[in-house]
Amino acid sequence: MGKLIVILVEAALELIPTSIADHPSILHYKRKKGKRSDQLLLDRAYHHFAMKHLPEAEKRGRPDIIHLTLLNMLNTPLNKRGLLECYIHTREDKVIQVDPEIRITRHYDRFLGLIEQLYTLGEVPPAAKPLLKIEDSTLAQLIEKVNVTKVVGLSMHGSFRPLKEVCEDISQLPRVAVLIGGFPKGQYKKTHLQLMDELYKIYRERLDAWSIACRVIHQFELASGISF
Ligand SMILES: C[S@@+](CC[C@H](N)C(=O)[O-])C[C@H]1O[C@@H](n2cnc3c(N)ncnc32)[C@H](O)[C@@H]1O
């Protein structure tokens, strides 16, 4: 049976940049959290005013996208059957490898704490089998490493193709990567678009990344005959 590799691309996940570390809202936030700004994640929900002049601000500071997407992807029959691999590629070219057995906390603040610990230590949990690992890697390097037969990108800018058809196709392959943008607005970088063999729009309106991930996995399960 084919394996599905889902990569969240250019995910809006990063530590607070030093260029805004002295903004009053960041100073207040780091005092409240009791950490240095370079140990805290940038989050538009808390840092809207501090980050609004950053380059590509509309594509940055959304750890909630990663949280919700992981929650939706991991609690699926496909993952429980060992047929799903999830990776988070961040906009700064870091890659988070996700162990399929991890139970992601539903509590958002605890999730932020876990990812901040991951950035500091390189893997978590600290004194047990690592369930999340982070390393420097471009998307091209990740795609080479996961060794897939096809790379399918999903985007509002792709050509329209019903998801059922896409999944009937890709479920025939032994290993296929589906790429979903981990950012709230905008388009993939050109260099990333060049890594995709096909680019599809699967619904006429824009949906959130976690909703797309959930629909892809479910349709892939249907096409593979593991859910009905
Ligand atoms: C909130 S969207 C980002 C918006 C972006 N303008 C785009 O090009 O799709 C996050 C990701 O969800 C996926 N997505 C959202 N709606 C989609 C659709 N109708 N068809 C295919 N992919 C979609 C894409 O991978 C997109 O990068």
CSV table of N, CA and C in Angstrom, one decimal, residues 39-201:
chain,number,residue,atom,x,y,z
A,39,GLN,N,14.1,33.1,22.5
A,39,GLN,CA,13.6,31.8,22.9
A,39,GLN,C,12.1,31.7,22.7
A,40,LEU,N,11.5,32.7,22.1
A,40,LEU,CA,10.1,32.7,22.0
A,40,LEU,C,9.6,32.8,20.5
A,41,LEU,N,8.5,32.1,20.2
A,41,LEU,CA,8.0,32.1,18.8
A,41,LEU,C,7.3,33.4,18.5
A,42,LEU,N,7.5,33.8,17.2
A,42,LEU,CA,6.8,35.0,16.7
A,42,LEU,C,5.3,34.5,16.5
A,43,ASP,N,4.4,35.3,17.0
A,43,ASP,CA,3.0,34.9,16.9
A,43,ASP,C,2.1,36.2,16.7
A,44,ARG,N,1.5,36.3,15.5
A,44,ARG,CA,0.7,37.5,15.2
A,44,ARG,C,-0.4,37.7,16.2
A,45,ALA,N,-0.9,36.7,16.9
A,45,ALA,CA,-1.9,36.9,17.9
A,45,ALA,C,-1.4,37.8,19.0
A,46,TYR,N,-0.1,37.8,19.3
A,46,TYR,CA,0.4,38.6,20.4
A,46,TYR,C,1.3,39.7,19.9
A,47,HIS,N,1.8,39.6,18.7
A,47,HIS,CA,2.9,40.6,18.2
A,47,HIS,C,2.5,41.3,17.0
A,48,HIS,N,1.2,41.5,16.8
A,48,HIS,CA,0.7,42.1,15.5
A,48,HIS,C,1.4,43.5,15.3
A,49,PHE,N,1.4,44.4,16.3
A,49,PHE,CA,1.9,45.7,16.0
A,49,PHE,C,3.5,45.7,15.9
A,50,ALA,N,4.1,44.8,16.6
A,50,ALA,CA,5.6,44.7,16.5
A,50,ALA,C,6.0,44.2,15.1
A,51,MET,N,5.2,43.3,14.6
A,51,MET,CA,5.7,42.6,13.3
A,51,MET,C,5.1,43.2,12.0
A,52,LYS,N,4.3,44.2,12.1
A,52,LYS,CA,3.5,44.6,10.9
A,52,LYS,C,4.4,45.2,9.8
A,53,HIS,N,5.7,45.7,10.2
A,53,HIS,CA,6.5,46.2,9.2
A,53,HIS,C,7.6,45.3,8.8
A,54,LEU,N,7.6,44.0,9.3
A,54,LEU,CA,8.6,43.0,8.8
A,54,LEU,C,8.4,42.7,7.4
A,55,PRO,N,9.4,42.4,6.6
A,55,PRO,CA,9.2,41.9,5.2
A,55,PRO,C,8.3,40.7,5.2
A,56,GLU,N,7.4,40.6,4.3
A,56,GLU,CA,6.5,39.5,4.1
A,56,GLU,C,5.7,39.2,5.4
A,57,ALA,N,5.4,40.3,6.1
A,57,ALA,CA,4.7,40.1,7.4
A,57,ALA,C,3.4,39.3,7.3
A,58,GLU,N,2.7,39.4,6.1
A,58,GLU,CA,1.5,38.7,6.0
A,58,GLU,C,1.6,37.1,5.9
A,59,LYS,N,2.9,36.7,5.7
A,59,LYS,CA,3.2,35.3,5.6
A,59,LYS,C,3.8,34.7,6.9
A,60,ARG,N,3.9,35.5,7.9
A,60,ARG,CA,4.8,35.1,9.1
A,60,ARG,C,4.0,35.1,10.4
A,61,GLY,N,4.6,34.4,11.4
A,61,GLY,CA,4.0,34.5,12.7
A,61,GLY,C,2.7,33.8,13.0
A,62,ARG,N,2.6,32.5,12.4
A,62,ARG,CA,1.3,31.8,12.6
A,62,ARG,C,1.5,30.4,13.1
A,63,PRO,N,2.1,30.2,14.3
A,63,PRO,CA,2.3,28.8,14.8
A,63,PRO,C,1.0,28.1,15.0
A,64,ASP,N,-0.1,28.8,15.1
A,64,ASP,CA,-1.4,28.1,15.2
A,64,ASP,C,-1.7,27.2,13.9
A,65,ILE,N,-1.2,27.7,12.8
A,65,ILE,CA,-1.4,26.9,11.5
A,65,ILE,C,-0.7,25.5,11.7
A,66,ILE,N,0.5,25.5,12.3
A,66,ILE,CA,1.2,24.3,12.4
A,66,ILE,C,0.5,23.4,13.5
A,67,HIS,N,0.1,24.0,14.6
A,67,HIS,CA,-0.6,23.3,15.6
A,67,HIS,C,-1.9,22.6,15.1
A,68,LEU,N,-2.7,23.3,14.5
A,68,LEU,CA,-4.0,22.8,14.0
A,68,LEU,C,-3.8,21.7,12.9
A,69,THR,N,-2.8,22.0,12.0
A,69,THR,CA,-2.5,21.0,11.0
A,69,THR,C,-2.0,19.7,11.5
A,70,LEU,N,-1.1,19.8,12.5
A,70,LEU,CA,-0.6,18.5,13.1
A,70,LEU,C,-1.7,17.8,13.8
A,71,LEU,N,-2.5,18.5,14.6
A,71,LEU,CA,-3.6,17.8,15.3
A,71,LEU,C,-4.5,17.1,14.3
A,72,ASN,N,-4.8,17.7,13.2
A,72,ASN,CA,-5.7,17.1,12.2
A,72,ASN,C,-5.0,16.0,11.4
A,73,MET,N,-3.7,16.1,11.2
A,73,MET,CA,-3.0,15.0,10.4
A,73,MET,C,-2.8,13.7,11.2
A,74,LEU,N,-2.4,13.9,12.5
A,74,LEU,CA,-1.9,12.8,13.3
A,74,LEU,C,-3.1,11.9,13.8
A,75,ASN,N,-4.2,12.5,14.0
A,75,ASN,CA,-5.3,11.7,14.5
A,75,ASN,C,-6.2,11.2,13.4
A,76,THR,N,-5.5,10.4,12.5
A,76,THR,CA,-6.2,9.9,11.3
A,76,THR,C,-5.9,8.4,11.2
A,77,PRO,N,-6.9,7.6,10.6
A,77,PRO,CA,-6.6,6.2,10.3
A,77,PRO,C,-5.3,6.0,9.5
A,78,LEU,N,-5.0,6.9,8.6
A,78,LEU,CA,-3.8,6.7,7.8
A,78,LEU,C,-2.5,6.7,8.7
A,79,ASN,N,-2.5,7.7,9.6
A,79,ASN,CA,-1.3,7.8,10.5
A,79,ASN,C,-1.3,6.6,11.4
A,80,LYS,N,-2.5,6.2,11.9
A,80,LYS,CA,-2.5,5.1,12.9
A,80,LYS,C,-2.1,3.8,12.2
A,81,ARG,N,-2.3,3.7,10.8
A,81,ARG,CA,-1.8,2.5,10.1
A,81,ARG,C,-0.3,2.6,9.7
A,82,GLY,N,0.3,3.7,10.0
A,82,GLY,CA,1.7,3.8,9.7
A,82,GLY,C,2.0,4.2,8.2
A,83,LEU,N,1.0,4.8,7.6
A,83,LEU,CA,1.1,5.1,6.2
A,83,LEU,C,1.2,6.6,5.9
A,84,LEU,N,1.5,7.4,7.0
A,84,LEU,CA,1.7,8.8,6.8
A,84,LEU,C,3.0,9.3,7.4
A,85,GLU,N,3.7,10.2,6.7
A,85,GLU,CA,4.8,10.8,7.2
A,85,GLU,C,4.6,12.3,7.1
A,86,CYS,N,4.9,13.1,8.2
A,86,CYS,CA,4.6,14.5,8.2
A,86,CYS,C,5.9,15.3,8.5
A,87,TYR,N,6.1,16.3,7.7
A,87,TYR,CA,7.3,17.2,7.9
A,87,TYR,C,6.8,18.6,7.9
A,88,ILE,N,7.5,19.4,8.7
A,88,ILE,CA,7.2,20.9,8.6
A,88,ILE,C,8.5,21.5,8.1
A,89,HIS,N,8.4,22.2,6.9
A,89,HIS,CA,9.5,22.9,6.4
A,89,HIS,C,9.2,24.4,6.7
A,90,THR,N,10.1,25.1,7.4
A,90,THR,CA,9.8,26.5,7.8
A,90,THR,C,10.3,27.5,6.8
A,91,ARG,N,9.8,28.7,6.8
A,91,ARG,CA,10.2,29.7,5.9
A,91,ARG,C,11.7,30.1,6.0
A,92,GLU,N,12.4,29.7,7.1
A,92,GLU,CA,13.8,29.9,7.3
A,92,GLU,C,14.6,28.7,6.9
A,93,ASP,N,14.0,27.7,6.2
A,93,ASP,CA,14.7,26.5,5.8
A,93,ASP,C,15.2,25.7,7.0
A,94,LYS,N,14.2,25.4,7.9
A,94,LYS,CA,14.4,24.4,8.9
A,94,LYS,C,13.4,23.3,8.7
A,95,VAL,N,13.7,22.1,9.0
A,95,VAL,CA,12.7,21.0,8.9
A,95,VAL,C,12.5,20.3,10.2
A,96,ILE,N,11.2,20.2,10.5
A,96,ILE,CA,10.8,19.5,11.7
A,96,ILE,C,10.3,18.1,11.3
A,97,GLN,N,10.9,17.1,11.8
A,97,GLN,CA,10.5,15.7,11.5
A,97,GLN,C,9.6,15.3,12.7
A,98,VAL,N,8.4,14.7,12.3
A,98,VAL,CA,7.4,14.4,13.3
A,98,VAL,C,7.3,12.9,13.5
A,99,ASP,N,7.5,12.4,14.7
A,99,ASP,CA,7.3,11.0,14.9
A,99,ASP,C,5.7,10.7,14.9
A,100,PRO,N,5.3,9.7,14.1
A,100,PRO,CA,3.9,9.4,14.0
A,100,PRO,C,3.2,9.1,15.3
A,101,GLU,N,4.0,8.7,16.3
A,101,GLU,CA,3.4,8.3,17.6
A,101,GLU,C,3.2,9.5,18.5
A,102,ILE,N,3.7,10.7,18.2
A,102,ILE,CA,3.5,11.8,19.1
A,102,ILE,C,2.1,12.2,19.3
A,103,ARG,N,1.8,12.5,20.6
A,103,ARG,CA,0.4,13.1,20.9
A,103,ARG,C,0.6,14.5,21.1
A,104,ILE,N,0.2,15.3,20.1
A,104,ILE,CA,0.3,16.8,20.2
A,104,ILE,C,-0.7,17.3,21.2
A,105,THR,N,-0.2,18.2,22.1
A,105,THR,CA,-1.1,18.8,23.1
A,105,THR,C,-2.1,19.6,22.4
A,106,ARG,N,-3.4,19.6,22.9
A,106,ARG,CA,-4.5,20.4,22.4
A,106,ARG,C,-4.4,21.8,22.9
A,107,HIS,N,-3.6,22.0,23.9
A,107,HIS,CA,-3.5,23.3,24.6
A,107,HIS,C,-2.4,24.2,23.8
A,108,TYR,N,-2.9,25.3,23.2
A,108,TYR,CA,-2.1,26.1,22.3
A,108,TYR,C,-0.8,26.6,23.0
A,109,ASP,N,-0.9,27.2,24.3
A,109,ASP,CA,0.2,27.7,24.9
A,109,ASP,C,1.3,26.6,25.2
A,110,ARG,N,0.8,25.4,25.5
A,110,ARG,CA,1.7,24.3,25.8
A,110,ARG,C,2.4,23.9,24.5
A,111,PHE,N,1.7,24.0,23.4
A,111,PHE,CA,2.3,23.7,22.1
A,111,PHE,C,3.4,24.7,21.8
A,112,LEU,N,3.1,26.0,22.1
A,112,LEU,CA,4.2,27.0,21.8
A,112,LEU,C,5.4,26.7,22.7
A,113,GLY,N,5.2,26.3,23.9
A,113,GLY,CA,6.3,26.0,24.8
A,113,GLY,C,7.1,24.8,24.3
A,114,LEU,N,6.4,23.8,23.8
A,114,LEU,CA,7.1,22.6,23.2
A,114,LEU,C,7.9,23.0,22.0
A,115,ILE,N,7.4,23.8,21.1
A,115,ILE,CA,8.2,24.1,19.9
A,115,ILE,C,9.4,25.1,20.3
A,116,GLU,N,9.2,25.9,21.3
A,116,GLU,CA,10.3,26.8,21.7
A,116,GLU,C,11.4,25.9,22.3
A,117,GLN,N,11.0,24.9,23.1
A,117,GLN,CA,12.0,23.9,23.6
A,117,GLN,C,12.7,23.2,22.5
A,118,LEU,N,11.9,22.9,21.4
A,118,LEU,CA,12.5,22.2,20.3
A,118,LEU,C,13.6,23.1,19.6
A,119,TYR,N,13.3,24.4,19.5
A,119,TYR,CA,14.3,25.3,18.9
A,119,TYR,C,15.5,25.4,19.7
A,120,THR,N,15.4,25.3,21.0
A,120,THR,CA,16.5,25.4,21.9
A,120,THR,C,17.3,24.1,22.0
A,121,LEU,N,16.7,23.0,22.0
A,121,LEU,CA,17.4,21.7,22.3
A,121,LEU,C,17.6,20.9,21.0
A,122,GLY,N,16.9,21.2,19.9
A,122,GLY,CA,17.0,20.4,18.7
A,122,GLY,C,16.2,19.2,18.6
A,123,GLU,N,15.7,18.7,19.7
A,123,GLU,CA,14.8,17.5,19.8
A,123,GLU,C,14.0,17.5,21.1
A,124,VAL,N,12.8,17.0,21.0
A,124,VAL,CA,12.0,16.9,22.3
A,124,VAL,C,11.2,15.6,22.2
A,125,PRO,N,10.8,15.0,23.4
A,125,PRO,CA,11.2,15.4,24.7
A,125,PRO,C,12.6,15.2,25.0
A,126,PRO,N,13.2,16.0,26.0
A,126,PRO,CA,14.6,16.0,26.2
A,126,PRO,C,15.2,14.6,26.7
A,127,ALA,N,14.5,13.9,27.6
A,127,ALA,CA,15.2,12.7,28.2
A,127,ALA,C,14.5,11.4,27.7
A,128,ALA,N,13.9,11.4,26.6
A,128,ALA,CA,13.3,10.2,26.1
A,128,ALA,C,13.4,10.1,24.6
A,129,LYS,N,12.8,9.1,24.0
A,129,LYS,CA,12.9,8.9,22.5
A,129,LYS,C,12.4,10.2,21.9
A,130,PRO,N,13.2,10.9,21.0
A,130,PRO,CA,12.7,12.2,20.4
A,130,PRO,C,11.5,12.0,19.5
A,131,LEU,N,10.5,12.8,19.7
A,131,LEU,CA,9.2,12.7,18.9
A,131,LEU,C,9.2,13.9,17.9
A,132,LEU,N,9.9,14.9,18.2
A,132,LEU,CA,10.1,16.0,17.2
A,132,LEU,C,11.6,16.3,17.1
A,133,LYS,N,12.1,16.5,15.9
A,133,LYS,CA,13.5,16.8,15.7
A,133,LYS,C,13.5,18.0,14.7
A,134,ILE,N,14.4,19.0,14.9
A,134,ILE,CA,14.5,20.1,14.0
A,134,ILE,C,16.0,20.2,13.5
A,135,GLU,N,16.1,20.4,12.2
A,135,GLU,CA,17.5,20.6,11.6
A,135,GLU,C,17.4,21.6,10.5
A,136,ASP,N,18.6,22.1,10.1
A,136,ASP,CA,18.6,23.0,9.0
A,136,ASP,C,18.5,22.2,7.7
A,137,SER,N,17.5,22.5,6.8
A,137,SER,CA,17.4,21.8,5.6
A,137,SER,C,16.5,22.6,4.6
A,138,THR,N,16.9,22.7,3.4
A,138,THR,CA,16.1,23.3,2.4
A,138,THR,C,15.0,22.4,2.0
A,139,LEU,N,14.0,22.9,1.3
A,139,LEU,CA,12.9,22.0,0.8
A,139,LEU,C,13.4,21.0,-0.2
A,140,ALA,N,14.4,21.4,-1.0
A,140,ALA,CA,15.0,20.5,-2.0
A,140,ALA,C,15.7,19.4,-1.3
A,141,GLN,N,16.4,19.7,-0.3
A,141,GLN,CA,17.1,18.6,0.5
A,141,GLN,C,16.2,17.7,1.1
A,142,LEU,N,15.1,18.2,1.7
A,142,LEU,CA,14.1,17.3,2.3
A,142,LEU,C,13.4,16.4,1.3
A,143,ILE,N,13.1,17.0,0.1
A,143,ILE,CA,12.4,16.1,-0.9
A,143,ILE,C,13.4,15.0,-1.4
A,144,GLU,N,14.7,15.4,-1.5
A,144,GLU,CA,15.6,14.3,-1.9
A,144,GLU,C,15.7,13.2,-0.8
A,145,LYS,N,15.7,13.7,0.4
A,145,LYS,CA,15.8,12.7,1.5
A,145,LYS,C,14.6,11.8,1.6
A,146,VAL,N,13.4,12.3,1.4
A,146,VAL,CA,12.2,11.5,1.6
A,146,VAL,C,12.0,10.5,0.5
A,147,ASN,N,12.7,10.7,-0.6
A,147,ASN,CA,12.8,9.8,-1.7
A,147,ASN,C,11.4,9.3,-2.2
A,148,VAL,N,10.7,10.3,-2.9
A,148,VAL,CA,9.4,10.0,-3.4
A,148,VAL,C,9.4,9.9,-4.9
A,149,THR,N,8.3,9.3,-5.5
A,149,THR,CA,8.2,9.1,-6.9
A,149,THR,C,7.6,10.4,-7.6
A,150,LYS,N,6.8,11.1,-6.8
A,150,LYS,CA,6.1,12.3,-7.4
A,150,LYS,C,5.9,13.3,-6.3
A,151,VAL,N,6.0,14.6,-6.7
A,151,VAL,CA,5.8,15.7,-5.7
A,151,VAL,C,4.6,16.5,-6.3
A,152,VAL,N,3.5,16.5,-5.5
A,152,VAL,CA,2.3,17.2,-5.9
A,152,VAL,C,2.1,18.4,-5.0
A,153,GLY,N,2.0,19.6,-5.6
A,153,GLY,CA,1.8,20.8,-4.8
A,153,GLY,C,0.3,21.2,-4.8
A,154,LEU,N,-0.2,21.8,-3.7
A,154,LEU,CA,-1.5,22.2,-3.7
A,154,LEU,C,-1.5,23.8,-3.5
A,155,SER,N,-2.3,24.4,-4.4
A,155,SER,CA,-2.3,25.9,-4.3
A,155,SER,C,-3.6,26.4,-5.0
A,156,MET,N,-4.0,27.6,-4.6
A,156,MET,CA,-5.0,28.3,-5.3
A,156,MET,C,-4.6,28.7,-6.7
A,157,HIS,N,-3.3,28.7,-7.0
A,157,HIS,CA,-2.7,29.0,-8.3
A,157,HIS,C,-2.5,27.8,-9.2
A,158,GLY,N,-2.9,26.6,-8.7
A,158,GLY,CA,-2.7,25.4,-9.6
A,158,GLY,C,-3.9,25.3,-10.5
A,159,SER,N,-3.7,24.2,-11.4
A,159,SER,CA,-4.9,24.0,-12.3
A,159,SER,C,-5.9,23.1,-11.6
A,160,PHE,N,-7.2,23.4,-11.8
A,160,PHE,CA,-8.2,22.8,-11.1
A,160,PHE,C,-8.3,21.3,-11.4
A,161,ARG,N,-8.3,20.5,-10.3
A,161,ARG,CA,-8.5,19.0,-10.5
A,161,ARG,C,-9.2,18.5,-9.2
A,162,PRO,N,-10.3,17.7,-9.4
A,162,PRO,CA,-11.0,17.2,-8.2
A,162,PRO,C,-10.1,16.4,-7.3
A,163,LEU,N,-10.1,16.6,-6.0
A,163,LEU,CA,-9.3,15.9,-5.1
A,163,LEU,C,-9.4,14.4,-5.2
A,164,LYS,N,-10.6,13.9,-5.5
A,164,LYS,CA,-10.9,12.5,-5.7
A,164,LYS,C,-9.9,11.9,-6.8
A,165,GLU,N,-9.9,12.6,-7.9
A,165,GLU,CA,-9.0,12.2,-9.0
A,165,GLU,C,-7.5,12.2,-8.6
A,166,VAL,N,-7.1,13.3,-8.0
A,166,VAL,CA,-5.7,13.4,-7.6
A,166,VAL,C,-5.3,12.2,-6.7
A,167,CYS,N,-6.2,11.9,-5.7
A,167,CYS,CA,-5.9,10.8,-4.8
A,167,CYS,C,-6.0,9.5,-5.4
A,168,GLU,N,-6.9,9.3,-6.3
A,168,GLU,CA,-6.9,8.0,-7.0
A,168,GLU,C,-5.6,7.7,-7.8
A,169,ASP,N,-5.1,8.8,-8.3
A,169,ASP,CA,-3.8,8.7,-9.0
A,169,ASP,C,-2.6,8.4,-8.1
A,170,ILE,N,-2.5,9.3,-7.0
A,170,ILE,CA,-1.3,9.2,-6.2
A,170,ILE,C,-1.3,8.0,-5.3
A,171,SER,N,-2.5,7.4,-5.0
A,171,SER,CA,-2.5,6.3,-4.1
A,171,SER,C,-2.0,5.0,-4.8
A,172,GLN,N,-1.8,5.1,-6.1
A,172,GLN,CA,-1.2,4.0,-6.8
A,172,GLN,C,0.3,3.9,-6.7
A,173,LEU,N,0.9,5.1,-6.2
A,173,LEU,CA,2.3,5.2,-6.1
A,173,LEU,C,2.9,4.7,-4.8
A,174,PRO,N,4.1,4.1,-4.7
A,174,PRO,CA,4.6,3.6,-3.4
A,174,PRO,C,4.8,4.8,-2.4
A,175,ARG,N,5.4,5.9,-2.9
A,175,ARG,CA,5.7,7.0,-2.0
A,175,ARG,C,5.4,8.3,-2.8
A,176,VAL,N,4.5,9.1,-2.3
A,176,VAL,CA,4.3,10.4,-3.0
A,176,VAL,C,4.2,11.5,-1.9
A,177,ALA,N,4.8,12.7,-2.3
A,177,ALA,CA,4.7,13.8,-1.4
A,177,ALA,C,3.7,14.8,-1.8
A,178,VAL,N,2.8,15.2,-0.9
A,178,VAL,CA,1.9,16.3,-1.1
A,178,VAL,C,2.3,17.5,-0.3
A,179,LEU,N,2.5,18.7,-1.0
A,179,LEU,CA,3.0,19.9,-0.4
A,179,LEU,C,1.8,20.9,-0.2
A,180,ILE,N,1.7,21.3,1.0
A,180,ILE,CA,0.7,22.3,1.4
A,180,ILE,C,1.4,23.5,2.0
A,181,GLY,N,0.9,24.7,1.6
A,181,GLY,CA,1.6,25.9,2.1
A,181,GLY,C,1.2,26.1,3.6
A,182,GLY,N,2.2,26.3,4.4
A,182,GLY,CA,2.0,26.5,5.9
A,182,GLY,C,1.9,27.9,6.3
A,183,PHE,N,1.5,28.8,5.3
A,183,PHE,CA,1.4,30.2,5.5
A,183,PHE,C,-0.1,30.7,5.3
A,184,PRO,N,-0.4,31.8,5.9
A,184,PRO,CA,-1.9,32.2,5.8
A,184,PRO,C,-2.2,32.9,4.5
A,185,LYS,N,-1.3,33.6,3.8
A,185,LYS,CA,-1.6,34.3,2.6
A,185,LYS,C,-0.4,34.2,1.7
A,186,GLY,N,-0.6,34.5,0.4
A,186,GLY,CA,0.5,34.6,-0.5
A,186,GLY,C,0.7,33.3,-1.3
A,187,GLN,N,1.9,33.2,-1.9
A,187,GLN,CA,2.2,32.1,-2.8
A,187,GLN,C,3.5,31.5,-2.4
A,188,TYR,N,3.8,30.3,-2.9
A,188,TYR,CA,5.1,29.6,-2.6
A,188,TYR,C,6.2,30.4,-3.3
A,189,LYS,N,7.4,30.3,-2.8
A,189,LYS,CA,8.6,30.9,-3.5
A,189,LYS,C,8.7,30.2,-4.9
A,190,LYS,N,9.3,30.9,-5.9
A,190,LYS,CA,9.5,30.3,-7.2
A,190,LYS,C,10.3,29.0,-7.1
A,191,THR,N,11.4,29.1,-6.3
A,191,THR,CA,12.3,28.0,-6.2
A,191,THR,C,11.6,26.7,-5.7
A,192,HIS,N,10.6,27.0,-4.9
A,192,HIS,CA,9.8,25.8,-4.3
A,192,HIS,C,8.8,25.3,-5.3
A,193,LEU,N,8.2,26.2,-6.1
A,193,LEU,CA,7.3,25.8,-7.2
A,193,LEU,C,8.0,24.9,-8.2
A,194,GLN,N,9.3,25.2,-8.4
A,194,GLN,CA,10.1,24.4,-9.4
A,194,GLN,C,10.3,23.0,-8.9
A,195,LEU,N,10.1,22.7,-7.6
A,195,LEU,CA,10.3,21.3,-7.1
A,195,LEU,C,9.1,20.5,-7.3
A,196,MET,N,8.0,21.1,-7.7
A,196,MET,CA,6.7,20.3,-7.8
A,196,MET,C,6.5,19.8,-9.2
A,197,ASP,N,6.1,18.5,-9.3
A,197,ASP,CA,5.9,17.9,-10.6
A,197,ASP,C,4.5,18.3,-11.1
A,198,GLU,N,3.6,18.5,-10.2
A,198,GLU,CA,2.2,19.0,-10.6
A,198,GLU,C,1.7,20.0,-9.5
A,199,LEU,N,0.9,20.9,-9.9
A,199,LEU,CA,0.3,21.9,-9.0
A,199,LEU,C,-1.2,22.0,-9.2
A,200,TYR,N,-1.9,21.6,-8.2
A,200,TYR,CA,-3.4,21.6,-8.3
A,200,TYR,C,-4.1,22.5,-7.3
A,201,LYS,N,-5.2,23.0,-7.8
A,201,LYS,CA,-6.2,23.7,-7.0
A,201,LYS,C,-7.3,22.6,-6.8
